[in-house]
CSV table of C-alpha atoms in Angstrom, one decimal:
chain,number,residue,atom,x,y,z
K,140,MET,CA,0.0,0.0,0.0
K,141,LYS,CA,0.9,3.6,-0.3
K,142,ALA,CA,0.8,6.3,2.3
K,143,PRO,CA,-2.2,8.7,2.3
K,144,ASP,CA,-1.6,12.3,1.1
K,145,PHE,CA,0.0,14.6,3.6
K,146,ILE,CA,1.7,18.0,3.7
K,147,TYR,CA,5.5,17.8,4.1
K,148,HIS,CA,7.4,20.4,6.2
K,149,ARG,CA,11.2,20.6,6.8
K,150,PRO,CA,11.8,23.1,9.6
K,151,SER,CA,15.3,24.4,10.4
K,152,SER,CA,14.8,24.9,14.1
K,153,ILE,CA,13.1,23.4,17.1
K,154,GLU,CA,11.0,26.5,17.5
K,155,GLU,CA,9.7,26.2,14.0
K,156,ALA,CA,9.0,22.5,14.4
K,157,VAL,CA,6.9,22.9,17.6
K,158,ARG,CA,5.0,25.8,16.1
K,159,LEU,CA,4.0,23.5,13.2
K,160,LEU,CA,2.9,20.8,15.7
K,161,SER,CA,0.8,23.4,17.5
K,162,GLU,CA,-0.8,24.6,14.3
K,163,TYR,CA,-1.9,21.1,13.2
K,164,GLU,CA,-3.5,20.5,16.6
K,165,GLY,CA,-2.5,16.8,16.9
K,166,ASN,CA,-2.7,16.0,13.2
K,167,ALA,CA,1.0,16.1,12.4
K,168,ARG,CA,3.8,13.5,13.0
K,169,ILE,CA,7.5,14.0,13.5
K,170,LEU,CA,9.7,12.3,10.9
K,171,SER,CA,13.2,11.5,12.1
K,172,GLY,CA,14.5,8.1,11.1
K,173,GLY,CA,11.2,6.8,9.8
K,174,GLN,CA,11.8,3.2,10.6
K,175,SER,CA,8.5,2.9,12.4
K,176,LEU,CA,6.6,5.8,11.0
K,177,ILE,CA,6.9,5.0,7.3
K,178,PRO,CA,5.6,1.4,7.6
K,179,MET,CA,2.7,2.7,9.7
K,180,LEU,CA,1.9,5.3,7.0
K,181,ASN,CA,2.1,2.8,4.2
K,182,MET,CA,-0.3,0.4,6.0
K,183,ARG,CA,-2.5,3.4,6.6
K,184,LEU,CA,-2.6,2.8,10.3
K,185,TRP,CA,-1.7,6.5,10.7
K,186,ARG,CA,-3.2,9.2,8.5
K,187,PRO,CA,-1.7,12.5,9.6
K,188,SER,CA,-2.4,15.7,7.8
K,189,ALA,CA,1.4,16.6,7.8
K,190,LEU,CA,4.9,15.2,8.4
K,191,ILE,CA,7.4,17.5,10.1
K,192,ASP,CA,10.9,16.3,9.0
K,193,ILE,CA,13.4,17.3,11.8
K,194,ASN,CA,16.6,16.1,9.9
K,195,ARG,CA,17.8,19.6,9.2
K,196,ILE,CA,17.5,20.9,12.7
K,197,PRO,CA,21.0,21.4,14.2
K,198,GLY,CA,22.0,19.9,17.5
K,199,LEU,CA,19.5,17.1,17.6
K,200,ASP,CA,22.2,14.5,16.8
K,201,ASP,CA,24.6,15.7,19.5
K,202,ILE,CA,26.1,13.5,22.2
K,203,GLN,CA,27.1,15.6,25.2
K,204,SER,CA,28.7,15.0,28.6
K,205,HIS,CA,27.7,17.2,31.4
K,206,GLY,CA,29.6,16.0,34.5
K,207,LYS,CA,28.2,12.7,35.5
K,208,GLU,CA,25.3,13.0,33.0
K,209,THR,CA,25.3,12.1,29.3
K,210,ALA,CA,22.7,13.7,27.0
K,211,LEU,CA,21.7,12.3,23.6
K,212,GLY,CA,19.8,14.4,21.1
K,213,ALA,CA,16.6,12.8,19.9
K,214,ARG,CA,18.0,12.3,16.4
K,215,VAL,CA,21.1,10.4,17.4
K,216,ARG,CA,21.0,7.3,15.2
K,217,TYR,CA,21.5,3.7,16.5
K,218,ASN,CA,24.6,3.4,14.3
K,219,THR,CA,26.2,6.4,16.0
K,220,VAL,CA,25.5,4.9,19.5
K,221,GLU,CA,27.0,1.6,18.3
K,222,HIS,CA,30.3,3.1,17.3
K,223,SER,CA,30.6,6.0,19.8
K,224,GLU,CA,33.6,5.9,22.2
K,225,VAL,CA,31.8,8.3,24.5
K,226,ILE,CA,28.8,5.9,24.8
K,227,ALA,CA,31.1,2.8,25.2
K,228,GLN,CA,32.8,4.5,28.1
K,229,ARG,CA,29.9,6.3,29.8
K,230,LEU,CA,26.8,4.2,28.9
K,231,PRO,CA,28.1,0.6,28.3
K,232,LEU,CA,24.7,-1.0,28.8
K,233,LEU,CA,23.3,1.2,26.0
K,234,ALA,CA,26.2,0.2,23.8
K,235,LYS,CA,25.6,-3.5,24.5
K,236,MET,CA,21.8,-3.3,23.9
K,237,ILE,CA,22.0,-1.3,20.7
K,238,ARG,CA,23.5,-4.3,18.9
K,239,HIS,CA,20.3,-6.2,19.4
K,240,VAL,CA,18.2,-3.5,17.6
K,241,GLY,CA,16.9,-4.6,14.2
K,242,ASP,CA,19.5,-5.1,11.5
K,243,ARG,CA,22.3,-3.0,10.0
K,244,GLN,CA,19.9,-1.1,7.7
K,245,VAL,CA,17.5,-0.3,10.6
K,246,ARG,CA,20.4,0.8,12.8
K,247,HIS,CA,21.8,3.1,10.0
K,248,ARG,CA,18.6,5.2,10.0
K,249,GLY,CA,16.7,4.6,13.2
K,250,THR,CA,17.0,7.1,16.0
K,251,ILE,CA,16.9,7.0,19.8
K,252,GLY,CA,14.2,9.5,20.2
K,253,GLY,CA,12.0,7.8,17.6
K,254,SER,CA,12.3,4.5,19.5
K,255,LEU,CA,11.3,6.1,22.8
K,256,VAL,CA,8.3,7.9,21.2
K,257,GLN,CA,7.2,4.7,19.4
K,258,GLY,CA,7.2,2.9,22.8
K,259,ASP,CA,7.3,-0.7,21.6
K,260,PRO,CA,7.0,-2.8,24.8
K,261,THR,CA,9.7,-5.1,23.4
K,262,GLY,CA,12.0,-2.3,22.3
K,263,GLU,CA,15.6,-2.3,23.6
K,264,MET,CA,16.0,1.5,23.8
K,265,PRO,CA,12.9,2.2,26.0
K,266,LEU,CA,14.1,-0.7,28.3
K,267,ALA,CA,17.7,0.7,28.4
K,268,ALA,CA,16.4,4.3,29.2
K,269,LEU,CA,14.1,2.9,32.0
K,270,THR,CA,16.8,0.7,33.5
K,271,LEU,CA,19.4,3.4,33.6
K,272,GLY,CA,16.9,5.9,35.1
K,273,ALA,CA,17.0,8.4,32.2
K,274,ARG,CA,14.6,11.3,31.7
K,275,VAL,CA,13.5,13.0,28.5
K,276,ARG,CA,13.3,16.7,27.6
K,277,VAL,CA,10.3,17.7,25.6
K,278,VAL,CA,9.3,21.1,24.2
K,279,SER,CA,6.2,22.9,22.9
K,280,VAL,CA,5.1,26.4,22.2
K,281,ARG,CA,4.1,26.5,25.8
K,282,GLY,CA,7.6,25.8,27.1
K,283,GLU,CA,9.5,22.7,28.1
K,284,ARG,CA,9.3,19.9,30.7
K,285,GLN,CA,11.4,16.9,31.7
K,286,ILE,CA,9.8,13.5,32.2
K,287,PRO,CA,11.4,10.5,34.0
K,288,MET,CA,11.2,7.3,32.0
K,289,GLU,CA,9.3,5.7,34.9
K,290,SER,CA,6.3,7.9,34.0
K,291,PHE,CA,6.8,8.4,30.2
K,292,TYR,CA,4.5,5.6,29.1
K,293,GLU,CA,0.8,5.2,29.8
K,294,GLY,CA,0.2,2.0,27.7
K,295,SER,CA,1.4,0.0,24.8
K,296,TYR,CA,2.8,2.4,22.1
K,297,ALA,CA,1.4,5.3,24.1
K,298,THR,CA,3.4,8.0,25.8
K,299,VAL,CA,2.3,10.9,28.0
K,300,LEU,CA,3.4,13.5,25.3
K,301,GLU,CA,0.9,16.0,24.4
K,302,PRO,CA,0.1,16.3,20.6
K,303,ASP,CA,2.0,19.6,20.4
K,304,GLU,CA,5.1,18.3,22.3
K,305,MET,CA,8.4,17.2,20.7
K,306,LEU,CA,11.0,15.1,22.4
K,307,VAL,CA,14.4,16.8,21.9
K,308,SER,CA,16.9,15.0,24.1
K,309,ILE,CA,17.4,12.1,26.5
K,310,HIS,CA,19.4,12.5,29.7
K,311,TYR,CA,21.1,9.5,31.3
K,312,PRO,CA,22.6,9.8,34.9
K,313,GLN,CA,25.9,8.3,35.8
K,314,HIS,CA,26.1,4.7,34.8
K,315,PRO,CA,26.5,2.2,37.7
K,316,PRO,CA,29.7,0.1,37.7
K,317,PHE,CA,28.1,-3.2,36.8
K,318,TYR,CA,25.5,-4.2,34.2
K,319,ALA,CA,24.1,-7.2,32.3
K,320,PHE,CA,21.6,-7.7,29.5
K,321,ARG,CA,20.0,-10.7,27.8
K,322,GLU,CA,17.0,-11.2,25.5
K,323,VAL,CA,15.4,-14.2,23.7
K,324,ASN,CA,14.2,-13.9,20.1
K,325,ARG,CA,12.7,-16.4,17.7
K,326,ARG,CA,15.2,-15.3,15.1
K,327,HIS,CA,18.4,-13.2,15.3
K,328,ASN,CA,17.6,-9.5,15.6
K,329,ASP,CA,13.8,-10.2,15.6
K,330,PHE,CA,11.6,-8.4,18.1
K,331,ALA,CA,12.4,-9.6,21.6
K,332,VAL,CA,10.1,-12.2,23.2
K,333,VAL,CA,11.5,-11.3,26.6
K,334,SER,CA,14.4,-9.1,27.6
K,335,VAL,CA,16.0,-8.3,30.9
K,336,ALA,CA,18.6,-5.6,31.9
K,337,VAL,CA,20.1,-5.0,35.2
K,338,VAL,CA,22.5,-2.4,36.7
K,339,GLY,CA,24.0,-2.0,40.2
K,340,SER,CA,27.0,-1.4,42.4
K,341,VAL,CA,28.7,-3.2,45.2
K,342,ASP,CA,29.7,-1.6,48.5
K,343,GLU,CA,32.9,-2.1,50.4
K,344,THR,CA,31.5,-5.1,52.2
K,345,GLY,CA,30.6,-6.9,49.0
K,346,LYS,CA,26.8,-6.2,49.3
K,347,TRP,CA,24.8,-5.0,46.3
K,348,GLU,CA,23.1,-1.6,46.3
K,349,GLY,CA,21.2,0.5,43.8
K,350,LEU,CA,20.0,-2.5,41.7
K,351,ARG,CA,17.6,-1.7,38.9
K,352,ILE,CA,16.1,-4.6,37.0
K,353,GLY,CA,14.3,-3.7,33.8
K,354,MET,CA,12.0,-6.1,31.9
K,355,GLY,CA,10.7,-5.9,28.3
K,356,GLY,CA,8.0,-7.8,26.6
K,357,VAL,CA,6.2,-8.8,29.8
K,358,ASN,CA,3.7,-6.0,30.0
K,359,ASP,CA,2.1,-3.1,28.0
K,360,THR,CA,5.2,-1.1,28.7
K,361,PRO,CA,8.8,-1.8,29.7
K,362,MET,CA,8.8,-2.1,33.5
K,363,LEU,CA,11.1,-2.2,36.6
K,364,ALA,CA,11.0,-5.3,38.8
K,365,GLY,CA,10.9,-3.1,41.9
K,366,ASN,CA,10.1,-5.9,44.4
K,367,ALA,CA,12.9,-8.1,43.1
K,368,ALA,CA,15.5,-5.3,43.3
K,369,GLN,CA,14.4,-4.5,46.8
K,370,ARG,CA,14.8,-8.1,47.8
K,371,LEU,CA,18.4,-8.2,46.4
K,372,ASN,CA,19.7,-4.9,47.7
K,373,GLY,CA,21.9,-5.6,50.7
K,374,THR,CA,22.6,-9.2,49.6
K,375,ARG,CA,25.6,-10.8,47.9
K,376,LEU,CA,23.4,-12.3,45.2
K,377,ALA,CA,23.5,-15.8,46.6
K,378,ASP,CA,21.7,-18.4,44.5
K,379,GLU,CA,18.7,-18.5,46.8
K,380,ASP,CA,18.4,-14.7,46.7
K,381,ILE,CA,18.5,-14.7,42.9
K,382,ALA,CA,15.8,-17.5,42.7
K,383,GLU,CA,13.5,-15.5,45.0
K,384,ALA,CA,14.1,-12.3,43.0
K,385,ALA,CA,13.2,-14.1,39.8
K,386,ARG,CA,10.0,-15.3,41.3
K,387,LEU,CA,9.1,-11.8,42.5
K,388,ALA,CA,9.8,-10.4,39.1
K,389,ALA,CA,7.5,-12.9,37.4
K,390,GLU,CA,4.7,-12.1,40.0
K,391,GLN,CA,5.0,-8.4,39.1
K,392,ALA,CA,4.8,-9.0,35.3
K,393,ASP,CA,1.6,-9.5,33.2
K,394,PRO,CA,2.9,-10.8,29.9
K,395,PRO,CA,0.7,-10.8,26.8
K,396,SER,CA,0.0,-13.7,24.4
K,397,ASP,CA,0.7,-12.9,20.7
K,398,ILE,CA,2.2,-14.5,17.6
K,399,ARG,CA,5.6,-14.7,19.1
K,400,ALA,CA,4.8,-16.4,22.4
K,401,SER,CA,2.1,-17.1,24.9
K,402,GLY,CA,1.8,-15.3,28.2
K,403,PRO,CA,2.6,-18.4,30.3
K,404,TYR,CA,5.7,-19.1,28.2
K,405,ARG,CA,6.9,-15.5,28.6
K,406,GLN,CA,6.3,-15.8,32.4
K,407,HIS,CA,8.5,-18.9,32.4
K,408,LEU,CA,11.2,-17.2,30.2
K,409,LEU,CA,11.2,-14.2,32.4
K,410,GLN,CA,12.2,-16.2,35.5
K,411,VAL,CA,14.9,-18.0,33.6
K,412,TYR,CA,16.4,-14.8,32.2
K,413,VAL,CA,16.2,-12.8,35.4
K,414,ARG,CA,18.2,-15.6,37.0
K,415,LYS,CA,20.7,-15.5,34.1
K,416,VAL,CA,21.3,-11.7,34.1
K,417,LEU,CA,21.7,-11.7,37.9
K,418,ALA,CA,24.2,-14.5,37.6
K,419,ASP,CA,26.0,-12.5,34.9
K,420,ILE,CA,26.3,-9.3,36.9
K,421,ARG,CA,27.5,-11.3,39.9
K,422,GLU,CA,30.1,-12.9,37.8
K,423,GLU,CA,31.2,-9.6,36.4
K,424,SER,CA,31.6,-8.1,39.8
K,425,LEU,CA,33.6,-11.0,41.1
K,426,GLY,CA,36.0,-10.7,38.1
K,427,ALA,CA,36.4,-7.0,38.8
K,428,PHE,CA,37.5,-7.6,42.4
K,429,VAL,CA,39.9,-10.4,41.7
K,430,LYS,CA,43.2,-9.4,43.2
K,431,ALA,CA,46.3,-9.5,41.1
K,432,PRO,CA,48.7,-12.3,42.0
K,433,VAL,CA,51.5,-11.5,44.4
K,434,ASN,CA,55.0,-12.0,42.9
């Protein structure tokens, strides 16, 4: 199928873009990478009156370091994240997860901001932003606001953005020392059936703190396994602690049934993969604290 007719705009500034959004009163869409938007248009699932192409707006593809915080412009492409030394050093979980997004062609054009606004419950970038405790900056003709990822989604493929608001940047706090990520797919680089990410740190006594466990594909939105993380903070991630945390994570989830997997199967996979990533992060921490041999 072909996309329905629409008016095409190519603004040169954020101010011009949000003015256009306001003028169309919810009947315009932002075009950035187009990896989700264009197929939706071609299938006529979306019929906007206008597309607002933001690819000429300067600054939206910047990666900036501000002290402990790292900010990515909404138009930063997956391919840039994959090969950025700044991301590898400051946001290693993001660098690891980006390699699971789509294929080479998708990563060449797709953008971080587009992925977050699309809000696919199985998407790696929404899960990474949530797990890392990121926030997004959005602007409109009425001003700007910053929204934590914990409150950015209100349902499947649905954000809290107002029709006249545009996401312009994503801000990630300091990355914890340890992290792990796993996902299961039916085929390589297919949409995830279940994905789990975890970050945390270890105090001087060897006990874990600040653990955040993110889960994808097990609810209408990516979600944090808050009860499981609370159970593990203050422990050394013994096998019995990990097993209990996996059970708590599965209790909190409400996985759907679809063409990729049934809800009960996802529930089973979630427990398996929570155990796996927690074992991974425990192993990573043990390796980091191995003392050099004494000569």
